[in-house]
XYZ file of N, CA and C in Angstrom:
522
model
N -147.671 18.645 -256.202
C -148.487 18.446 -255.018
C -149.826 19.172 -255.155
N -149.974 20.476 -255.935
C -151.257 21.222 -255.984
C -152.083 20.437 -256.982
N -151.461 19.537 -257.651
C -152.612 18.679 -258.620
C -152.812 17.492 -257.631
N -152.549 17.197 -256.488
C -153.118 16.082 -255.896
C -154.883 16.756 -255.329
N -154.261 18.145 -255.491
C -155.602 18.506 -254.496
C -156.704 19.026 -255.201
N -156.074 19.416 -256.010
C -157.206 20.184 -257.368
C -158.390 19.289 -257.459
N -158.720 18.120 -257.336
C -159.753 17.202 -257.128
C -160.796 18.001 -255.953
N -160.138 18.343 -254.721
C -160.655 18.268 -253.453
C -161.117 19.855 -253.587
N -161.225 20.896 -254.769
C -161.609 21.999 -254.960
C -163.305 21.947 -255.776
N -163.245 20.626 -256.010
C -164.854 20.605 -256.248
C -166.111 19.333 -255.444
N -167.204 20.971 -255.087
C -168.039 19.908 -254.029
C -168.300 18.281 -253.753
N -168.594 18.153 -255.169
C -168.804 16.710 -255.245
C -167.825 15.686 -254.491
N -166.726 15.963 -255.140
C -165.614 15.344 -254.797
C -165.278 15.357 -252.821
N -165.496 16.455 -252.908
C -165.990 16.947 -250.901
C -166.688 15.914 -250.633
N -167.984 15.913 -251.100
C -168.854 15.602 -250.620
C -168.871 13.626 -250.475
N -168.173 12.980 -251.238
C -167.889 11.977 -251.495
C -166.828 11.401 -250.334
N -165.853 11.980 -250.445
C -164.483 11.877 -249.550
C -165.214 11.816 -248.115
N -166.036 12.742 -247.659
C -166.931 13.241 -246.235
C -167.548 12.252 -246.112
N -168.418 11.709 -247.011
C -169.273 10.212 -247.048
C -168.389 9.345 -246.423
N -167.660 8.842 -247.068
C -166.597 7.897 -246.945
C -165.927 8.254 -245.512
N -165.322 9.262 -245.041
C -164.388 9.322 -243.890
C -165.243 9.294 -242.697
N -166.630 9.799 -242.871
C -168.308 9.061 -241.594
C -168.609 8.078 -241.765
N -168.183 7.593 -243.042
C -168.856 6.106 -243.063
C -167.743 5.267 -242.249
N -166.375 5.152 -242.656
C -165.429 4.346 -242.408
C -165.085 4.417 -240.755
N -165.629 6.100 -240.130
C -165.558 6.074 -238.366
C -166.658 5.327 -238.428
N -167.683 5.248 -238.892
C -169.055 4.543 -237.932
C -168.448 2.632 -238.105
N -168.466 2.152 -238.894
C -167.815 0.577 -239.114
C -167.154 0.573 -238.659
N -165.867 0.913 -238.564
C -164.552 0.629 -237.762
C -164.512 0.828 -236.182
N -165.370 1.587 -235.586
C -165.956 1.442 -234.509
C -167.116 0.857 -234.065
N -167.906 0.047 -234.916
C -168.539 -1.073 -234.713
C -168.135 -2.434 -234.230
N -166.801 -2.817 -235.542
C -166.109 -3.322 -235.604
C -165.797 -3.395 -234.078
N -164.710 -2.492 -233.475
C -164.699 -2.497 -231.778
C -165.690 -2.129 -231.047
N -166.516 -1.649 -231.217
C -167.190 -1.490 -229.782
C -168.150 -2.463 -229.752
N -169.001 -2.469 -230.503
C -169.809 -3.428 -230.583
C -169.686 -4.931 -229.620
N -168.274 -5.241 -230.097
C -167.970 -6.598 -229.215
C -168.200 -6.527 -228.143
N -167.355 -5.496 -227.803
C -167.165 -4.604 -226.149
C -168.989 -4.964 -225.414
N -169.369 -4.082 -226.068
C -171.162 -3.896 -225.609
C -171.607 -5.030 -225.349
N -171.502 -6.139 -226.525
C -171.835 -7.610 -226.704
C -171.593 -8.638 -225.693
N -170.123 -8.397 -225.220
C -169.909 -9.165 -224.180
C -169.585 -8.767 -222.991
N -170.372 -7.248 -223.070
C -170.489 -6.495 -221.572
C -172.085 -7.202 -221.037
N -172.879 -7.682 -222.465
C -174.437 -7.998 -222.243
C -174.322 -9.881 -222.230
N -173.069 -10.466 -222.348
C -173.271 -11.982 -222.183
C -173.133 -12.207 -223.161
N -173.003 -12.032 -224.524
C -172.678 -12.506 -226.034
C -171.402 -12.961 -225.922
N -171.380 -14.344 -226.449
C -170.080 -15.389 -226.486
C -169.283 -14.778 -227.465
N -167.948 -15.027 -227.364
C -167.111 -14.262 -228.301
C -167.836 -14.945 -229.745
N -168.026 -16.101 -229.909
C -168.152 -16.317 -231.037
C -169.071 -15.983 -231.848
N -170.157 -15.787 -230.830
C -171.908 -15.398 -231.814
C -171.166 -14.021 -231.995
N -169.901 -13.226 -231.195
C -170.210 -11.694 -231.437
C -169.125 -11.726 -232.840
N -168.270 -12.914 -233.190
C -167.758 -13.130 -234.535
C -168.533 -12.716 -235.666
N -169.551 -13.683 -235.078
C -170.336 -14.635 -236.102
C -171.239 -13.530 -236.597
N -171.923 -12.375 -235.749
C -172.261 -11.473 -235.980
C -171.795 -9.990 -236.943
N -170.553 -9.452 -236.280
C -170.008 -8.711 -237.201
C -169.645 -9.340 -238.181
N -168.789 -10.595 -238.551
C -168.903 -11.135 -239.870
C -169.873 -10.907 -240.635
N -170.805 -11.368 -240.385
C -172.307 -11.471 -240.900
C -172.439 -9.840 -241.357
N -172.808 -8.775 -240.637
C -172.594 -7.393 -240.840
C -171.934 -7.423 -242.264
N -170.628 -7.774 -242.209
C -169.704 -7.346 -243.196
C -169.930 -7.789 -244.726
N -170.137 -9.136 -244.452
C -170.619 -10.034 -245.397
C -171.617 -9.486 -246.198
N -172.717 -9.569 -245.660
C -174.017 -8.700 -246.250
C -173.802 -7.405 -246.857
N -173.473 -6.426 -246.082
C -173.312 -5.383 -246.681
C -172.446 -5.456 -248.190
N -171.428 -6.008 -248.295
C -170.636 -6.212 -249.031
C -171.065 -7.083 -250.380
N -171.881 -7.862 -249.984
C -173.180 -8.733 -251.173
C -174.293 -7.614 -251.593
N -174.304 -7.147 -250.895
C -175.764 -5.898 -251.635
C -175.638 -4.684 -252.207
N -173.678 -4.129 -251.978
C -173.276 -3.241 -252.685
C -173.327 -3.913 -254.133
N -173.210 -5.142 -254.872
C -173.395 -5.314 -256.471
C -174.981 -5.135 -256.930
N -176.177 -5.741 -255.962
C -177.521 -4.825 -256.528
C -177.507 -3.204 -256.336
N -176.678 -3.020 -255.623
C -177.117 -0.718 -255.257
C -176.245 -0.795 -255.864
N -175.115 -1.198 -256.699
C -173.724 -0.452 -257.627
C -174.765 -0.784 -258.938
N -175.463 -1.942 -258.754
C -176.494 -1.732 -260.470
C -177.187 -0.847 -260.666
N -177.766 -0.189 -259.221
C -179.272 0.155 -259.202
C -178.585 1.606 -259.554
N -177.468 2.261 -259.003
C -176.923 3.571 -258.769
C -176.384 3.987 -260.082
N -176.351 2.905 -261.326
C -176.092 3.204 -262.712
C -177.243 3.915 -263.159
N -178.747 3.908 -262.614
C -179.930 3.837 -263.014
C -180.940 5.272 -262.189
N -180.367 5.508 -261.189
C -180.642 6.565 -260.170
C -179.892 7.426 -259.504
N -180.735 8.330 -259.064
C -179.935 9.436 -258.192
C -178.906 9.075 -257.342
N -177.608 9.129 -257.389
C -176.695 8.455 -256.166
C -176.571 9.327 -254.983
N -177.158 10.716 -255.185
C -176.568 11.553 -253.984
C -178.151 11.063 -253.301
N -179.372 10.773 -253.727
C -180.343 10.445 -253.128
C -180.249 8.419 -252.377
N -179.580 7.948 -253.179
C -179.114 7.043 -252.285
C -178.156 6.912 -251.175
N -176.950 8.009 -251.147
C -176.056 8.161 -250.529
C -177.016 8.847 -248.629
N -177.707 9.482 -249.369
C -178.169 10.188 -247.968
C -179.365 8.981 -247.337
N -180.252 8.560 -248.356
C -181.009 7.083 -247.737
C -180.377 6.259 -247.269
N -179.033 5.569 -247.704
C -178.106 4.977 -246.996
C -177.896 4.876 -245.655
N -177.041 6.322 -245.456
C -176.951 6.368 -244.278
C -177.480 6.898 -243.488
N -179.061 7.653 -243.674
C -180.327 7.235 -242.740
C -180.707 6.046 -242.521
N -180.825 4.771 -242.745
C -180.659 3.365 -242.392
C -179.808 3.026 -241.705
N -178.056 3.908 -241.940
C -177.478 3.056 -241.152
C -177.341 3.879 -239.979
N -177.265 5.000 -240.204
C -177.190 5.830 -238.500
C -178.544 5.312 -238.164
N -179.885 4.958 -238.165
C -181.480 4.009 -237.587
C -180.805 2.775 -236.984
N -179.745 2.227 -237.828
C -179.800 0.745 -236.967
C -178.522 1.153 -235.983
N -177.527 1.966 -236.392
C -176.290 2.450 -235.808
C -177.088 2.486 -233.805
N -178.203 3.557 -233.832
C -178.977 3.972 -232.711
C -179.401 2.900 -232.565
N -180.475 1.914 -232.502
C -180.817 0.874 -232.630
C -179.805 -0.414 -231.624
N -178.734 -0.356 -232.498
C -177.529 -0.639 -231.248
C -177.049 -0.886 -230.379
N -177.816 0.274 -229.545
C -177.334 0.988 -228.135
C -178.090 0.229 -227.278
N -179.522 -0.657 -228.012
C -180.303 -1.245 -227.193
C -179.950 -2.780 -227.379
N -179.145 -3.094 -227.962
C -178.614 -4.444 -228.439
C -178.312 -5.474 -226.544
N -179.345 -6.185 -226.548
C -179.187 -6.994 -225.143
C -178.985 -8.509 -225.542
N -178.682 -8.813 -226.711
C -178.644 -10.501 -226.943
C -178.153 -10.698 -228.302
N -177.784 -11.514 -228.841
C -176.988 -11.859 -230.148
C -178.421 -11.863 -230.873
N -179.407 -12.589 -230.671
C -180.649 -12.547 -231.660
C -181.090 -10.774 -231.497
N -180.564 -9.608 -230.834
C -181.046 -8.734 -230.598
C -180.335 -7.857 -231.585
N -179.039 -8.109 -231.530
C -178.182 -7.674 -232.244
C -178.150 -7.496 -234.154
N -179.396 -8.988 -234.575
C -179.238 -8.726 -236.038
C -180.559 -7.392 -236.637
N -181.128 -7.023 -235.821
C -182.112 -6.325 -236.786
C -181.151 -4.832 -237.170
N -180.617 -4.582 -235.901
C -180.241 -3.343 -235.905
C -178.736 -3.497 -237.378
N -178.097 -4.797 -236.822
C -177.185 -4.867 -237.982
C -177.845 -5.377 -239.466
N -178.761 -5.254 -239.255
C -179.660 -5.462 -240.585
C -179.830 -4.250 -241.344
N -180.180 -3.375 -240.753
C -180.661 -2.002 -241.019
C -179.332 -1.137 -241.333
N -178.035 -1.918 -240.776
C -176.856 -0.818 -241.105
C -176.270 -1.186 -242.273
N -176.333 -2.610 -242.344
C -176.017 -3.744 -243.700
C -176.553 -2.642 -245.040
N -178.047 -2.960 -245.133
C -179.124 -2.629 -246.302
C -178.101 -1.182 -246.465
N -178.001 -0.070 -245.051
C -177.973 1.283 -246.221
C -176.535 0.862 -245.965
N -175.442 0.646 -245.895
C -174.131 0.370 -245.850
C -174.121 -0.067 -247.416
N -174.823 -1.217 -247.860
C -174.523 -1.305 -249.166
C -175.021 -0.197 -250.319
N -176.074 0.411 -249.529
C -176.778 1.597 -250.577
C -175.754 2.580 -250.708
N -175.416 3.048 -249.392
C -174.474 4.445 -249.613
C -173.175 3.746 -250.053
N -172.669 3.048 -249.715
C -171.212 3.095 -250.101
C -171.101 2.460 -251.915
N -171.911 1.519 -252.531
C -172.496 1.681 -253.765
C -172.569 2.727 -254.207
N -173.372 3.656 -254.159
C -173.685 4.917 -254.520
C -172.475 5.887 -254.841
N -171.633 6.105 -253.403
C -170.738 6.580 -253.405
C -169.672 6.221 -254.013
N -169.325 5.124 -254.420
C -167.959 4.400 -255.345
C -168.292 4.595 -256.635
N -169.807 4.069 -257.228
C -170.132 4.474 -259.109
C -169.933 6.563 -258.786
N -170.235 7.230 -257.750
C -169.892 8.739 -258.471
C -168.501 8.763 -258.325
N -167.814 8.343 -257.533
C -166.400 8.627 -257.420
C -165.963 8.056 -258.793
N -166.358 6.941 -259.687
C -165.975 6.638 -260.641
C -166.841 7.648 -261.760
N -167.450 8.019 -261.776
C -168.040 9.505 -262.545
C -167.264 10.428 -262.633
N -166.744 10.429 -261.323
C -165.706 11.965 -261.192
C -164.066 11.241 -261.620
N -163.939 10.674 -261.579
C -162.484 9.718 -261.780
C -162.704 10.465 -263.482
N -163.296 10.499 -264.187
C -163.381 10.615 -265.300
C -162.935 12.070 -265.823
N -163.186 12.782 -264.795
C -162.557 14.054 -265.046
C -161.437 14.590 -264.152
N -161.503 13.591 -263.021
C -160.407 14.049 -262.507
C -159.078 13.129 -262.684
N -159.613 11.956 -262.971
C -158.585 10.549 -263.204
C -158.756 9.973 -262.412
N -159.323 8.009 -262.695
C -159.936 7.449 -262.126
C -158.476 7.548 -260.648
N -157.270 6.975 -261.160
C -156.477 6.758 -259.551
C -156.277 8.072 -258.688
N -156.270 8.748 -258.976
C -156.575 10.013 -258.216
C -157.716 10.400 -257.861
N -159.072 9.750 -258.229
C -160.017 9.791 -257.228
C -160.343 8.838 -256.227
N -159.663 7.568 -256.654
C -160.062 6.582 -255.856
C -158.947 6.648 -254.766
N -157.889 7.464 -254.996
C -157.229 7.443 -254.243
C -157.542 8.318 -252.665
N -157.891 9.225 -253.198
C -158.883 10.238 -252.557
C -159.860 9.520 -251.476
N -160.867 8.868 -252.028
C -161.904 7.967 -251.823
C -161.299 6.960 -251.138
N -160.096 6.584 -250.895
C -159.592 5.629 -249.899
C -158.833 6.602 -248.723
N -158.420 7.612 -249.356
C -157.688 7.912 -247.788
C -158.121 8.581 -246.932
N -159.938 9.367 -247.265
C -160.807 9.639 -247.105
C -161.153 8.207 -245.871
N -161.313 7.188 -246.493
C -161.707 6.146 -245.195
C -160.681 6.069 -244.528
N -159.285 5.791 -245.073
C -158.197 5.575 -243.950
C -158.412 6.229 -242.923
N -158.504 7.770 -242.992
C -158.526 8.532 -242.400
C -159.709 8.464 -241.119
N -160.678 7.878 -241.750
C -162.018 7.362 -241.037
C -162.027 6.012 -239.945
N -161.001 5.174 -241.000
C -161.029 3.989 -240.432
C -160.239 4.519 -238.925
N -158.892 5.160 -238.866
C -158.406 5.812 -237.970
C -158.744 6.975 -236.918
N -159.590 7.406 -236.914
C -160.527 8.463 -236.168
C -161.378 7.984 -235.483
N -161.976 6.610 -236.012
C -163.338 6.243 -235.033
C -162.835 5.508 -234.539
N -161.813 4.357 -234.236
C -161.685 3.699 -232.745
C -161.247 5.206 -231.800
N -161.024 6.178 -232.203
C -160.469 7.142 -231.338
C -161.548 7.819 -230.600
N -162.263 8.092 -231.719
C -163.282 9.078 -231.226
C -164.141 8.087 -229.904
N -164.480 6.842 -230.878
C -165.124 5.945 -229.389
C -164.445 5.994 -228.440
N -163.382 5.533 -228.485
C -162.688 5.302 -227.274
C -162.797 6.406 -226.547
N -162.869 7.702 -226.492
C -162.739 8.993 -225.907
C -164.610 9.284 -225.176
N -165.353 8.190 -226.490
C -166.804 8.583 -225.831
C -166.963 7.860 -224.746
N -166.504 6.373 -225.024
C -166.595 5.538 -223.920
C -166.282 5.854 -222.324
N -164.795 6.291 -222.906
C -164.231 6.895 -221.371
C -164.874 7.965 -220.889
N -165.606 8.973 -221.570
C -166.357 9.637 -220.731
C -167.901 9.710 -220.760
N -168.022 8.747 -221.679
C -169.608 9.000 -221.370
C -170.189 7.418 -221.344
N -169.690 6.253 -221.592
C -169.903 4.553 -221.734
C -170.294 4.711 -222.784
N -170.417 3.120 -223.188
C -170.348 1.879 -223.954
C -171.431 2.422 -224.741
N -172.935 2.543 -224.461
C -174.180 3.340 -225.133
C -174.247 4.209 -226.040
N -173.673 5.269 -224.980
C -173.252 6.880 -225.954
C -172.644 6.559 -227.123
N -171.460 5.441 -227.516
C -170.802 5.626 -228.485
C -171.464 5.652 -229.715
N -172.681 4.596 -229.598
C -173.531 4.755 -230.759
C -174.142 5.332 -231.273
N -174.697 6.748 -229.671
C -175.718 7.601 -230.529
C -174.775 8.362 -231.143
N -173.160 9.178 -230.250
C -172.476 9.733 -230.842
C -171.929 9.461 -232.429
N -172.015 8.220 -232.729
C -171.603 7.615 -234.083
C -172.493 7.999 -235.186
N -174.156 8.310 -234.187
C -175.415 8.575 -234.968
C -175.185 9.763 -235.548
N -174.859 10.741 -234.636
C -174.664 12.156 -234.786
C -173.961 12.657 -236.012
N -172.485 12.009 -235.553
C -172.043 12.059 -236.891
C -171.680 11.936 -237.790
């Protein structure tokens, strides 16, 4: 059991896992709230589909140019540009009043969504190398599990006491 963790005794490896478990609360509470917001403002269930799809989609197409580009550059300097783009459109959000209103801000979370999480998967495969690739990626996933599971929570807790708005700047924060 002390060699599962021996990974999690060097920064990098911190610092990666931390990426990942803020990144995976901010999406996964997009994922829900967003709708929520969407069709608290009149957005048909389907444009608010058609929308986070879209989100997902994109981001997920532009991690193979930033997984090229991150062979070639600083990844901890993309990792932090990343998600200054996406906490900009994350805030951005909060002002979301219409489905055409809705893509710039998910534009802006898309672009660094594919930068940082690119970034962050080629070092985790850097460090896989010394620590062993399935034991870092393993890391690097339960790091989001863990994320994916925390942020419908954490929203849900902002919502109830502070609304629908707050959740985003709170998501900004952290």
């Amino acid at each position: 059991l002390a060699n599962i963790f021996t990974p999690l005794s060097d920064p990098a490896v911190r610092a990666v896992c931390l990426f990942r478990f803020a990144n995976a609360v901010i999406v996964s509470s997009i994922m829900g709230f967003m709708p929520l917001m969407a069709a608290e403002r009149g957005v048909k269930m389907t444009s608010i589909g058609v929308i986070v799809s879209g989100f997902l989609l994109f981001s997920g197409f532009l991690q193979w140019p930033f997984g090229k580009l991150s062979d070639r550059v600083d990844r901890s300097r993309m990792i932090v540009a990343g998600q200054i783009l996406h906490v900009v459109g994350l805030v951005l959000m909060s002002w979301m009043t219409s489905r055409a209103g809705s893509w710039a801000p998910l534009f802006i979370m898309s672009v660094g969504t594919g930068v940082a999480v690119a970034a962050a998967t080629a070092e985790s495969g850097r460090l896989g190398r010394i620590y062993g690739h399935g034991a870092l990626i393993g890391l690097f996933n339960t790091a989001m599990s863990f994320g994916t599971a925390a942020g419908p929570l954490l929203a849900g807790f902002v919502l109830d006491h502070l609304g629908i708005r707050k959740v985003f700047f709170v998501l900004g924060i952290l």
